[in-house]
C-alpha positions as semicolon CSV with decimal commas, in nm:
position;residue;x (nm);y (nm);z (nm)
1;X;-2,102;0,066;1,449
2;X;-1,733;-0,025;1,536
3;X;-1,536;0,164;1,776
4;X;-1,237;0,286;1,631
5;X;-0,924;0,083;1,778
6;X;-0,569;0,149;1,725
7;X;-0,370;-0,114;1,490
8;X;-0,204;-0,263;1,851
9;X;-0,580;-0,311;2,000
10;X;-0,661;-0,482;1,666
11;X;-0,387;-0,728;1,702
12;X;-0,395;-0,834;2,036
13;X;-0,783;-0,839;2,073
14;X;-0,922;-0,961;1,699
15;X;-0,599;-1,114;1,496
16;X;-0,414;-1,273;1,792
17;X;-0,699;-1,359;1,987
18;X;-0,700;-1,717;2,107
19;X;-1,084;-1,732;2,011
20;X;-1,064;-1,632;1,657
21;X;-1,224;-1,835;1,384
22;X;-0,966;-2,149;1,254
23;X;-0,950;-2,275;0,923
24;X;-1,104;-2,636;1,091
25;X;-1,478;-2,426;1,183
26;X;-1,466;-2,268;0,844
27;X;-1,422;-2,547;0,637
28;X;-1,656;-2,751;0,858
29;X;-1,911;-2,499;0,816
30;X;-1,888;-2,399;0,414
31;X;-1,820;-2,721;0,271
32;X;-2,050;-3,009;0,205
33;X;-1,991;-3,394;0,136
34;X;-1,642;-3,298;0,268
35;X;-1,365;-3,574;0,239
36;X;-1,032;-3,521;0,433
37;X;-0,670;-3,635;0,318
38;X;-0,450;-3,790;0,491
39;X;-0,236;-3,509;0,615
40;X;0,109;-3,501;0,654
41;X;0,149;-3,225;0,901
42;X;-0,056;-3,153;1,182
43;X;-0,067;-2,792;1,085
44;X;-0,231;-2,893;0,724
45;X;-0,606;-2,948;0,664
46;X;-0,677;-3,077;0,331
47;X;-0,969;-3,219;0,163
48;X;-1,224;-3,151;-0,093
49;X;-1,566;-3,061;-0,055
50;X;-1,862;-2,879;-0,195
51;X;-1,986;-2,506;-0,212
52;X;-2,309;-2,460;-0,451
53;X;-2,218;-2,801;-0,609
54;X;-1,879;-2,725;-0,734
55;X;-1,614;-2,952;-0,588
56;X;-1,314;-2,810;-0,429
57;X;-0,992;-2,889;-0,327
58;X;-0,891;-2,695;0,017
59;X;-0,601;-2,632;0,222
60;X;-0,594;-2,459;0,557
61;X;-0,318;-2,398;0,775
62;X;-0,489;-2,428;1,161
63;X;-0,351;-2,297;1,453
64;X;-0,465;-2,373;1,791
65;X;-0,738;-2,251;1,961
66;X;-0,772;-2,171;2,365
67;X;-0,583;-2,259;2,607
68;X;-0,525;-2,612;2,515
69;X;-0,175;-2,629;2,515
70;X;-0,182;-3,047;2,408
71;X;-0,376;-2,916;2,089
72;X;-0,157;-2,621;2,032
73;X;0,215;-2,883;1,993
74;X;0,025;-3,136;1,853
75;X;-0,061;-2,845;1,582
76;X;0,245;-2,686;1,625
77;X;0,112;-2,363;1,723
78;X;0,000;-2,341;1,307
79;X;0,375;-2,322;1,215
80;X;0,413;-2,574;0,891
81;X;0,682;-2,821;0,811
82;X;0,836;-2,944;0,550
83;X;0,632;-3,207;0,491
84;X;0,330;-3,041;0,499
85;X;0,446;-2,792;0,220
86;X;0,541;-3,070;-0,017
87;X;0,220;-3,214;0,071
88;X;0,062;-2,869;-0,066
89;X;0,292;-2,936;-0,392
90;X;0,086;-3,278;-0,472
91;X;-0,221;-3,152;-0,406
92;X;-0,190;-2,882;-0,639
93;X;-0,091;-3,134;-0,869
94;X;-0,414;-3,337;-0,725
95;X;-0,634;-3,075;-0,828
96;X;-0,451;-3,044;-1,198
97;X;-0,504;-3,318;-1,283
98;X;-0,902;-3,373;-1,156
99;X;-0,937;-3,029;-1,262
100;X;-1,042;-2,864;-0,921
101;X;-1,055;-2,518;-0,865
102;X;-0,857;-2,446;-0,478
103;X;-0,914;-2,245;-0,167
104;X;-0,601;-2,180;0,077
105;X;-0,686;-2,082;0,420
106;X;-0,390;-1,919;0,541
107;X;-0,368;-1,874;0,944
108;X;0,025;-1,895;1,064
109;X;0,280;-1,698;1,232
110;X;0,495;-1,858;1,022
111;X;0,690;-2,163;0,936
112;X;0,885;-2,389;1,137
113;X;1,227;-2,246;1,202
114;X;1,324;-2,570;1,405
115;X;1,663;-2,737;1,362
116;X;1,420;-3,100;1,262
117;X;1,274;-2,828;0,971
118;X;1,618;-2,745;0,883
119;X;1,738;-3,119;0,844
120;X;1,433;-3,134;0,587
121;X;1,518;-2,889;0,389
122;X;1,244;-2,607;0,517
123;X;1,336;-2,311;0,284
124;X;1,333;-2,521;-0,038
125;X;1,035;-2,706;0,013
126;X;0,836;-2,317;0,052
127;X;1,010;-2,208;-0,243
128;X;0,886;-2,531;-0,435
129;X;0,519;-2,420;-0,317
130;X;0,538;-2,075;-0,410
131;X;0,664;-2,227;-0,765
132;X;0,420;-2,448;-0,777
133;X;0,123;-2,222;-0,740
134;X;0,262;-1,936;-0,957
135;X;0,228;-2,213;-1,226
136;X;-0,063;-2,451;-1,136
137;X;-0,291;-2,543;-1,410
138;X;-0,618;-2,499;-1,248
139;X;-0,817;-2,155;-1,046
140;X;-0,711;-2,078;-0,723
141;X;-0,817;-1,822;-0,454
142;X;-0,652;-1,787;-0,089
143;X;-0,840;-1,609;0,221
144;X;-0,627;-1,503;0,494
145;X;-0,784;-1,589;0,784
146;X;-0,639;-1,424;1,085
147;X;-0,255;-1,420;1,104
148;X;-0,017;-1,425;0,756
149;X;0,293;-1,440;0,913
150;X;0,596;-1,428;0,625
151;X;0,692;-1,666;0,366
152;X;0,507;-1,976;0,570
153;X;0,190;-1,790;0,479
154;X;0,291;-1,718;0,144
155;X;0,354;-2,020;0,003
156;X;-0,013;-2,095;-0,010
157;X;-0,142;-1,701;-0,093
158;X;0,037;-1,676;-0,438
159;X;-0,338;-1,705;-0,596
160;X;-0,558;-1,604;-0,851
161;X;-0,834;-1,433;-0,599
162;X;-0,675;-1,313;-0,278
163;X;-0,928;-1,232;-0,015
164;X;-0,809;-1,146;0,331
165;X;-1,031;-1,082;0,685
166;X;-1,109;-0,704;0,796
167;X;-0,866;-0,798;1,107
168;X;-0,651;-0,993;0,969
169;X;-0,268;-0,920;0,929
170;X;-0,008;-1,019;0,679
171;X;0,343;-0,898;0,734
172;X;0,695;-1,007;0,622
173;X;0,831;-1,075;1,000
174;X;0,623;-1,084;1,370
175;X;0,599;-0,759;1,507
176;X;0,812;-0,858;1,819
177;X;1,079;-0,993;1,612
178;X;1,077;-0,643;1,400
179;X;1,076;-0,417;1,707
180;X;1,355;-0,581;1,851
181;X;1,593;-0,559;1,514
182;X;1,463;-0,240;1,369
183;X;1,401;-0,055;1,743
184;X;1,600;-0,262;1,978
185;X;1,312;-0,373;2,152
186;X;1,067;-0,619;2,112
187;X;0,768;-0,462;2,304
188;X;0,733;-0,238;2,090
189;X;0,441;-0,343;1,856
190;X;0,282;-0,033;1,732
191;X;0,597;0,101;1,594
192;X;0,634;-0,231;1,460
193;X;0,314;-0,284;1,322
194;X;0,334;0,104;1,176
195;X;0,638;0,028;1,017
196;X;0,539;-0,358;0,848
197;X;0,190;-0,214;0,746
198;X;0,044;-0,507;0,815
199;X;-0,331;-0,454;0,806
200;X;-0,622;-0,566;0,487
201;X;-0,644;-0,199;0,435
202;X;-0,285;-0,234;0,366
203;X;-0,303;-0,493;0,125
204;X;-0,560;-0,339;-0,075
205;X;-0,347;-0,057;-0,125
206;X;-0,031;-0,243;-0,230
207;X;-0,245;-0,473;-0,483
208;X;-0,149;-0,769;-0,227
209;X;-0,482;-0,871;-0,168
210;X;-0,801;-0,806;-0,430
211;X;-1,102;-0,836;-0,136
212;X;-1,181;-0,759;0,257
213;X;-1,377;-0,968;0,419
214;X;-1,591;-0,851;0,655
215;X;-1,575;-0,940;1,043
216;X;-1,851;-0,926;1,326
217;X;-1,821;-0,718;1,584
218;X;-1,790;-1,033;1,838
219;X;-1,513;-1,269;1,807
220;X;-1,722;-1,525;1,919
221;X;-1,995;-1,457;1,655
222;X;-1,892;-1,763;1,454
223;X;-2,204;-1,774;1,214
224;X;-2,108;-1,425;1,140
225;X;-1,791;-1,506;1,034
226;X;-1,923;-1,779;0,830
227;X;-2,176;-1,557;0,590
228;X;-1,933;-1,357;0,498
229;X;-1,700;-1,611;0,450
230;X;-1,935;-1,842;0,239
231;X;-2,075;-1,558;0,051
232;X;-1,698;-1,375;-0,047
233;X;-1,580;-1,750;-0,176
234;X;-1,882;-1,824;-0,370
235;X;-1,870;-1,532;-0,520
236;X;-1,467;-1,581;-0,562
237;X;-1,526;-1,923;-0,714
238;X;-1,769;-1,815;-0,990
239;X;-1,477;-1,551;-1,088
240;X;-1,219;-1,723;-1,104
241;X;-1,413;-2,035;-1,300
242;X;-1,528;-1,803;-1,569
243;X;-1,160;-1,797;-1,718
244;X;-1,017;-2,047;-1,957
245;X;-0,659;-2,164;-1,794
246;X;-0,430;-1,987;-2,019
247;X;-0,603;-1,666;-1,945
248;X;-0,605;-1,751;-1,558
249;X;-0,168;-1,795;-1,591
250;X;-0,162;-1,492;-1,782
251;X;-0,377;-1,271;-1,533
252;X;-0,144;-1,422;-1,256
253;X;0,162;-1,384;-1,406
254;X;0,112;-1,005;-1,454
255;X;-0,072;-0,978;-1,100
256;X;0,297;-1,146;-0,926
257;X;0,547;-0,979;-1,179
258;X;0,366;-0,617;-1,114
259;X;0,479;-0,637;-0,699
260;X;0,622;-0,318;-0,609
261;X;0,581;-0,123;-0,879
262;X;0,362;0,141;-0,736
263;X;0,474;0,406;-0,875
264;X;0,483;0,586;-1,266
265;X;0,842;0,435;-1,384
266;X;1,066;0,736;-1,551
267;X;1,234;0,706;-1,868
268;X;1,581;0,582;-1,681
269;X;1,373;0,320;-1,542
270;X;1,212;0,196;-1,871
271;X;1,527;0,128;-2,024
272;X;1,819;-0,052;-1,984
273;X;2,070;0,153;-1,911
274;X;2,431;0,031;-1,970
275;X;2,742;0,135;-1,837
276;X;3,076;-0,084;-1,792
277;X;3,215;-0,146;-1,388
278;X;3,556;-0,139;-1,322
279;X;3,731;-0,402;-1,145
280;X;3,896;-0,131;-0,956
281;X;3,706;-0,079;-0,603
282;X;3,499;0,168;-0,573
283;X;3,410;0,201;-0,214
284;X;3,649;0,108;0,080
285;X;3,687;-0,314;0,070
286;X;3,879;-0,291;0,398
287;X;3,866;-0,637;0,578
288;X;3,562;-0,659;0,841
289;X;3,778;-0,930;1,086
290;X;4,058;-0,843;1,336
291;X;4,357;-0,870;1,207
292;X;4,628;-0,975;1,450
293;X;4,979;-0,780;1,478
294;X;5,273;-0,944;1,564
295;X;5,319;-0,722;1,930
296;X;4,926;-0,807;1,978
297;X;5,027;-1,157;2,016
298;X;5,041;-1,323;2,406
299;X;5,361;-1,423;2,522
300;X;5,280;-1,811;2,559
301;X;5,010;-1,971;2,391
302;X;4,954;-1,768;2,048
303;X;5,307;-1,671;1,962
304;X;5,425;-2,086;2,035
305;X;5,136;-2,228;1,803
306;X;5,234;-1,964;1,501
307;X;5,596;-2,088;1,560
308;X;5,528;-2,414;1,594
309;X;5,369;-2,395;1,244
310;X;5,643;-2,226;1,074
311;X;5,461;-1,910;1,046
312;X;5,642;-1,572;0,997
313;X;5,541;-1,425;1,316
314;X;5,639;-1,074;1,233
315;X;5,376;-1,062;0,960
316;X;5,021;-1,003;1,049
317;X;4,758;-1,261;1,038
318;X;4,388;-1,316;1,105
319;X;4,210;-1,538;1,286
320;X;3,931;-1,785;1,158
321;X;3,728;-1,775;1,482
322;X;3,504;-2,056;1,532
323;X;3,187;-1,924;1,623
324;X;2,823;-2,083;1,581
325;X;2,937;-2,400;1,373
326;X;3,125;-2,202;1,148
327;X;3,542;-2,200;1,190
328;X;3,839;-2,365;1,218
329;X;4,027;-2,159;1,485
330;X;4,350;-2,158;1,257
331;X;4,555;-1,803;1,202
332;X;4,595;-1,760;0,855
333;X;4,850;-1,506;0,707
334;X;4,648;-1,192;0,625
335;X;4,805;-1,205;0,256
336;X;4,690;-1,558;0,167
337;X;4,337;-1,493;0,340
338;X;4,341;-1,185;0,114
339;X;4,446;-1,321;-0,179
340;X;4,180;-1,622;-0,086
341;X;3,904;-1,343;-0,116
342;X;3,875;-1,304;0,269
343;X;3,793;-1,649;0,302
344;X;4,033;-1,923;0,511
345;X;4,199;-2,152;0,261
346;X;4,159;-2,402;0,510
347;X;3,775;-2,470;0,591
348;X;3,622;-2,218;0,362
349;X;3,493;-1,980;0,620
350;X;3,439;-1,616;0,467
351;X;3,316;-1,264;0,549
352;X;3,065;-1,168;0,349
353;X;3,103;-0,992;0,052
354;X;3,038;-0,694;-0,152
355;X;2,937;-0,700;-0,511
356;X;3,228;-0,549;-0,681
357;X;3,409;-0,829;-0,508
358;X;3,186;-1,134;-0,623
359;X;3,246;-0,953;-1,013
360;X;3,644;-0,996;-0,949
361;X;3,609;-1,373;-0,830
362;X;3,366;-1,474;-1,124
363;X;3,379;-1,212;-1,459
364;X;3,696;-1,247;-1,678
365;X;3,891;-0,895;-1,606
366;X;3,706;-0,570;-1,771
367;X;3,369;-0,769;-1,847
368;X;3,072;-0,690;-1,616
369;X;2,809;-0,436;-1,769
370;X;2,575;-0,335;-1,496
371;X;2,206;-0,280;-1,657
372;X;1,906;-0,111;-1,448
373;X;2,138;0,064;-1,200
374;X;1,882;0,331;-1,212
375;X;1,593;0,115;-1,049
376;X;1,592;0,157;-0,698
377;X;1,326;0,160;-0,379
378;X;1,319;0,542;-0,450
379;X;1,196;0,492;-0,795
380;X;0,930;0,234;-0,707
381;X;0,738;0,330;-0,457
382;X;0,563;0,627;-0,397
383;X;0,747;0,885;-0,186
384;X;0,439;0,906;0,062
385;X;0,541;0,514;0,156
386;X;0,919;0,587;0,235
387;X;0,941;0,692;0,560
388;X;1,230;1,006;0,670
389;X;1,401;0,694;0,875
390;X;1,408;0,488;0,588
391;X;1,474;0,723;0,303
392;X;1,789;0,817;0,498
393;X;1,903;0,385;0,547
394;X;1,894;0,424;0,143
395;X;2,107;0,784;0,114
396;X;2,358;0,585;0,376
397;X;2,378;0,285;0,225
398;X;2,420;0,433;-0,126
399;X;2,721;0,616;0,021
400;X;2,881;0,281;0,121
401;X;2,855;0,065;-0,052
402;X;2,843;0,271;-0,401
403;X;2,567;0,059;-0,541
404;X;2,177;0,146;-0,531
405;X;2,031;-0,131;-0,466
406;X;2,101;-0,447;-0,274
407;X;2,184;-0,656;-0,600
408;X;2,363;-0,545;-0,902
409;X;2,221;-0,694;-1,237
410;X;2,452;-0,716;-1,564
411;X;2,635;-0,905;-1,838
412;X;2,974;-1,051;-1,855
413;X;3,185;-1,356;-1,930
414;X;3,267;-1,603;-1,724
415;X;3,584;-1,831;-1,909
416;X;3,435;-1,674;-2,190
417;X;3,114;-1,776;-2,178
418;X;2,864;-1,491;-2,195
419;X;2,593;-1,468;-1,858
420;X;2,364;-1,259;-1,681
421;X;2,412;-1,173;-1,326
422;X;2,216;-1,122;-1,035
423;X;2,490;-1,044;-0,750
424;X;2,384;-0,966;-0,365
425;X;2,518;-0,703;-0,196
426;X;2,517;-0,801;0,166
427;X;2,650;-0,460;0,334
428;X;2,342;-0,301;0,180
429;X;2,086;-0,360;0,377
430;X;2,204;-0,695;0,438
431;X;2,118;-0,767;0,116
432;X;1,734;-0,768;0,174
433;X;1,484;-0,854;-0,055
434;X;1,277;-0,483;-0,177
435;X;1,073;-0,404;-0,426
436;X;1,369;-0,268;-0,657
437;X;1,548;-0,596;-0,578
438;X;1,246;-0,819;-0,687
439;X;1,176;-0,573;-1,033
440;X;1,585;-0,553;-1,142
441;X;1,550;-0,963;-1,094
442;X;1,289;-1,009;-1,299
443;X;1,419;-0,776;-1,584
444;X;1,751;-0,945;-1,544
445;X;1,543;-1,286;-1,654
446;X;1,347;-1,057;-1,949
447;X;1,728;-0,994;-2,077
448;X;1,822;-1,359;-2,058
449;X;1,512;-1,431;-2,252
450;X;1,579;-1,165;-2,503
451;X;1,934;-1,252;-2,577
452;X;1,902;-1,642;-2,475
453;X;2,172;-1,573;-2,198
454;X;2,163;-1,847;-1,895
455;X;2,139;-1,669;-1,505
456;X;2,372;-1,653;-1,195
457;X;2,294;-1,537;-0,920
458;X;2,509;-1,500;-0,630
459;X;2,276;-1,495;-0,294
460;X;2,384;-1,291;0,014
461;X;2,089;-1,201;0,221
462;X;1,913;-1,153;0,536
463;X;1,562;-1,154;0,383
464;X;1,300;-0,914;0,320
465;X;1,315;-0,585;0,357
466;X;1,110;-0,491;0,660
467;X;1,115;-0,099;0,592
468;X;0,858;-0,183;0,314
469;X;0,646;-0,384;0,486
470;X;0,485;-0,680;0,316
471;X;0,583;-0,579;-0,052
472;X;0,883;-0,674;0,009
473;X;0,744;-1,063;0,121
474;X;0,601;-1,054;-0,197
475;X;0,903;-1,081;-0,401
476;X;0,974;-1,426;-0,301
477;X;0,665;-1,501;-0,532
478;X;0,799;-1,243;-0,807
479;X;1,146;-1,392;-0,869
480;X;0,997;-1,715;-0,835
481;X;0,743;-1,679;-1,094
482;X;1,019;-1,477;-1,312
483;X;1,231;-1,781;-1,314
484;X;0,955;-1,988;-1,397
485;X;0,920;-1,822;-1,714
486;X;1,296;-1,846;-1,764
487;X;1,256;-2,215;-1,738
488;X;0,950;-2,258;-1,994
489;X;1,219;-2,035;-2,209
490;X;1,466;-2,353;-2,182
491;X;1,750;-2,142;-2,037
492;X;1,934;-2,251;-1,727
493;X;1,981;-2,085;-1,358
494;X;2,309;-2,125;-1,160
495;X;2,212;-2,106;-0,770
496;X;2,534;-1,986;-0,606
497;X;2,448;-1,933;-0,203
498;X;2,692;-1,795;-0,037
499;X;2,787;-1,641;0,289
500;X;2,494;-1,544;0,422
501;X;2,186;-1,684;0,262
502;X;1,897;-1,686;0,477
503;X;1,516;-1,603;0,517
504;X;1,291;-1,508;0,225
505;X;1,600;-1,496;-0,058
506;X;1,674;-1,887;0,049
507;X;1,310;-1,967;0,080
508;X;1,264;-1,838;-0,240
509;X;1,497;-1,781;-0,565
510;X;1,812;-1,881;-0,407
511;X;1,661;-2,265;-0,409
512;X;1,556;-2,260;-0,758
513;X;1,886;-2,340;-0,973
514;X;1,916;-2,581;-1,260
515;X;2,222;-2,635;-1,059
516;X;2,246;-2,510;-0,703
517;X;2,615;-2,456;-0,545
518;X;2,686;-2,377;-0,195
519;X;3,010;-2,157;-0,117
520;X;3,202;-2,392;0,183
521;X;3,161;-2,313;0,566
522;X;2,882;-2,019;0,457
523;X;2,575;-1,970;0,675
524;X;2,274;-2,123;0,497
525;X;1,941;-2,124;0,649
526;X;1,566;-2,072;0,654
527;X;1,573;-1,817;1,041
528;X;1,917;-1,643;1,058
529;X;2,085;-1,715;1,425
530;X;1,941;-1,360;1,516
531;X;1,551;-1,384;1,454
532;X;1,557;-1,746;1,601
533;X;1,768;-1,629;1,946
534;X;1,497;-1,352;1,930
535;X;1,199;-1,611;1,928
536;X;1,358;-1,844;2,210
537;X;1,418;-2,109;1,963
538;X;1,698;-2,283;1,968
539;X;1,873;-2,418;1,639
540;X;2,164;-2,617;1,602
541;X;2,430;-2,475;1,433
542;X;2,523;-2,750;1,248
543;X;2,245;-2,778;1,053
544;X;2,315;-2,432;0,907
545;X;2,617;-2,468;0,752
546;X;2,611;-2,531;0,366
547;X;2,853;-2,817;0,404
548;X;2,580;-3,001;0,606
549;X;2,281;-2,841;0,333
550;X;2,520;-2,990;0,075
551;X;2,517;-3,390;0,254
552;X;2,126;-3,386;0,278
553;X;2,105;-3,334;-0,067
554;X;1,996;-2,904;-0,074
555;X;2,300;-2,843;-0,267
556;X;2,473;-3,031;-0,601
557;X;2,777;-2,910;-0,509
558;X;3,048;-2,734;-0,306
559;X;3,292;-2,457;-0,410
560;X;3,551;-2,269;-0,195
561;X;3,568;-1,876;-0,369
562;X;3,904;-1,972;-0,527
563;X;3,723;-2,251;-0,730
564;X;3,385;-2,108;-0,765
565;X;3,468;-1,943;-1,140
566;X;3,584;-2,270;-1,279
567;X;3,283;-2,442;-1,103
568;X;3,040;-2,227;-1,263
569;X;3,273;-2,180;-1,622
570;X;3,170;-2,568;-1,613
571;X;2,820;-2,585;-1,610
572;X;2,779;-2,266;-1,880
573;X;3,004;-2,502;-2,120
574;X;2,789;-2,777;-2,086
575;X;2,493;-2,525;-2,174
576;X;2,690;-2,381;-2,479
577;X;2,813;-2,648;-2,644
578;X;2,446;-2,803;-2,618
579;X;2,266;-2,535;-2,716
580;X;2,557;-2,571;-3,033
581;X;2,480;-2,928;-3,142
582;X;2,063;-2,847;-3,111
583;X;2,127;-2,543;-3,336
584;X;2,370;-2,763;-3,596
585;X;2,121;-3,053;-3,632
């Protein structure tokens, strides 16, 4: 019988443990006739092989094993590329079209955060992966292995069977990386790992995974490992065979759109509930940068540059401070970086926004009809899973920012053209990705269906929402599939990133636009500067500016905030006065 450990002992000793069971001895060991692929990224293992004479595509993600610190960078230490998720996009396709069911071996502590990854367009090629197997024409079943760390892991887990090890963990962000954002301190795991929820009994509970697996009591009892292992995926593959494909999509579908919703909706919840939004603030929009008085000014340097530009110097201005790769170090009058939307009218460079603020740069005047307003992380989970800490981030943040959640959802007209909105609000919660987020998303795409209405959204995010642990990873694969659906429904999606778009919201919805436009000079990248300082990885700034994301191709276009309505009025012209000459023929 197993001694009791806590959930630290369990990670360190059977998760983490350099000895654990890799996706290599597994497939070695349940496969027969096996033939590899070529693979693209050292991290991938792909092939097809055999179990009880039923060929099978496979995928495993391997990480190192040891001490071997040559096999560990040649793998690199299990964390994926680019590459090797677009590699997992044509195998899927692979296994349409030969019509072979597929097993995912997931083992990562993420993806590659590297500035190389970045240059290749990291965040889109996950999001592409997660699309792809939301929608893949053929069974599919995933085993975590040992570690699922964030979206890297997810993009091959969005399956049709999800089976996961009895210590193995799956969590939005590391532990250390949690502890030292959430609790200042990144030594402290088993808050961390309290907080994330991390563990299979977890996932069981939050519908995340459908089947434990279970483990030896020795690590290093590999044939142990590999019964239960062999006998949980044949038993997987007969299940998810017995299905015709359509049923198989439509099982999915509802398994991925039902994320988060834990809880018994009320009757606000079940409908949409309508009310118009004022243009008129209605929290404080009181400009987050310094601004610069005239008698704050130095006596030399500062005062002789405004007058050598012809500036009023008895007016205030602010400074755009350059400041990792974003900046032009000009002072701009306060009133024209004001009346700029708190952006420089020079390179672009903007504070982040609140909602009520995106709605006056994009609706025509007296437009916007927030729906859903009611749907919030109080309303979807069950009050045993919000913690005092946590429950009191959401009072706060309602407070400030006058908004429930961190997006608003409604209907308004751009130029005169009617939309749907999805608009981030970055001072809640830094706009993180939660379970209310992911559910007022997809209803936002049910209206655009319903009223054949094209989508913006307007991305400002940090990611997911650590506070609710890996529910709210699994939103990346809930929007995602959501705008699927809006896709097979013919309607279009504007992508508008803007300052900041980062982590699971980028790797995720944010990349998935009929058209994709990138606000100038905003940060735009797969690790914000934070969580990679925090993991000793260095990232050149450069690479995460959307004006670089826009010259290698990630974005169709650029838009400072003054231009962005026209931009978008644009493309939802083109859609109308299509949509007109389909309907007159």
């Amino acid at each position: 019988m197993k001694q009791k450990k806590t959930i630290t002992e369990i990670f360190k000793e059977k998760t983490r443990n350099p000895q654990r069971i890799r996706s290599s001895d597994v497939i070695n060991s349940i496969f027969s006739d096996i033939t590899y692929f070529k693979s693209k990224d050292q991290a991938l293992i792909s092939g097809s092989g055999f179990i009880n004479k039923k060929e099978i595509l496979f995928m495993g993600q391997e990480k190192p094993k040891g001490n071997d610190l040559a096999y560990a960078n040649k793998v690199n230490f299990g964390m994926m590329k680019p590459e090797g998720y677009r590699q997992v996009v044509e195998l899927l396709e692979y296994a349409e079209t030969n019509n072979l069911p597929v097993i995912t071996f997931v083992d990562t502590p993420g993806a590659d955060p590297s500035s190389e990854s970045a240059k290749r367009l990291q965040s889109w090629a996950i999001s592409d992966c997660i699309s792809k197997f939301c929608e893949v024409k053929t069974p599919t079943i995933s085993l975590i292995l040992g570690e699922g760390g964030s979206g890297g892991a997810l993009a091959l887990q969005v399956t049709d069977k999800r089976l996961i090890m009895e210590d193995a963990m799956y969590y939005t962000i590391a532990p250390e990386s949690c502890g030292a954002i959430i609790f200042r301190d990144n030594t402290k795991i088993e808050e961390s790992l309290t907080l994330l929820r991390p563990t299979s009994k977890d996932m069981i509970y939050f519908g995340i995974c459908d089947e434990i697996v279970k483990e030896p009591n020795d690590i290093e009892d590999y044939s142990g490992y590999i019964r239960s292992i062999k006998t949980a995926l044949t038993k997987a593959v007969l299940e998810v065979t017995k299905y015709d494909i359509d049923r198989i999509i439509e099982r999915r579908r509802k398994k991925v759109l039902g994320y988060g919703v834990l809880k018994k909706q009320s009757f606000f919840s079940q409908v949409v509930d309508f009310f118009h939004r004022s243009d008129t603030a209605q929290v404080s929009r009181k400009s987050r940068v310094k601004i610069i008085e005239a008698q704050e000014l130095s006596d030399s340097l500062e005062r002789a540059y405004l007058e050598s530009k012809n500036m009023d110097i008895t007016k205030p201005h602010v400074l755009c401070e350059k400041k990792d790769g974003r900046g032009c170090g000009n002072y701009i009058p306060l009133d024209e970086y004001q009346k700029n939307f708190k952006s420089c009218p020079i390179c672009g460079k903007g504070e982040s926004l609140m909602s009520d603020e995106w709605i006056d740069i994009l609706c025509d005047r007296n437009t916007f009809t927030e729906f859903n307003s009611k749907i919030t992380a109080r309303e979807m989970l069950n009050k045993e899973d919000l913690t005092a800490e946590y429950l009191e981030t959401l009072n706060s943040m309602e407070i400030k920012t006058g908004c429930g959640e961190s997006i608003s959802t409604g209907v308004a007209k751009i130029d005169k053209y009617r939309a749907v909105l999805v608009i981030s609000n970055f001072n809640f919660i830094g706009g993180s990705m939660g379970s209310a987020m992911g559910e007022k998303f997809y209803r936002a795409v049910q209206f655009c269906i319903t009223n054949r209405l094209p989508l913006i959204s307007v991305c400002s995010s940090g990611g997911a929402r650590m506070q609710e642990g890996t529910l709210s990873l699994m939103q990346m694969a809930k929007t995602n599939m959501a705008l699927g659906i809006l896709k097979e429904a013919g309607l279009p999606f504007i992508s508008i990133m803007t300052h900041p778009s980062t982590g699971g919201a980028l790797a995720s919805f944010a990349t998935q636009g009929t058209i994709n436009i990138g606000e100038k000079n905003a940060l735009i990248c797969f690790a914000g500067p934070r969580v990679t300082q925090l993991a000793g990885i260095k990232v050149d700034p450069e690479v995460t500016i959307a004006d670089y994301v826009a010259s290698i191709h990630g974005l169709d276009e650029l838009s400072s905030r003054c231009e962005m309505k026209q931009r978008v009025a644009k493309y939802l012209k083109f859609f109308y006065e299509t949509a007109k000459k389909k309907n007159s023929k």
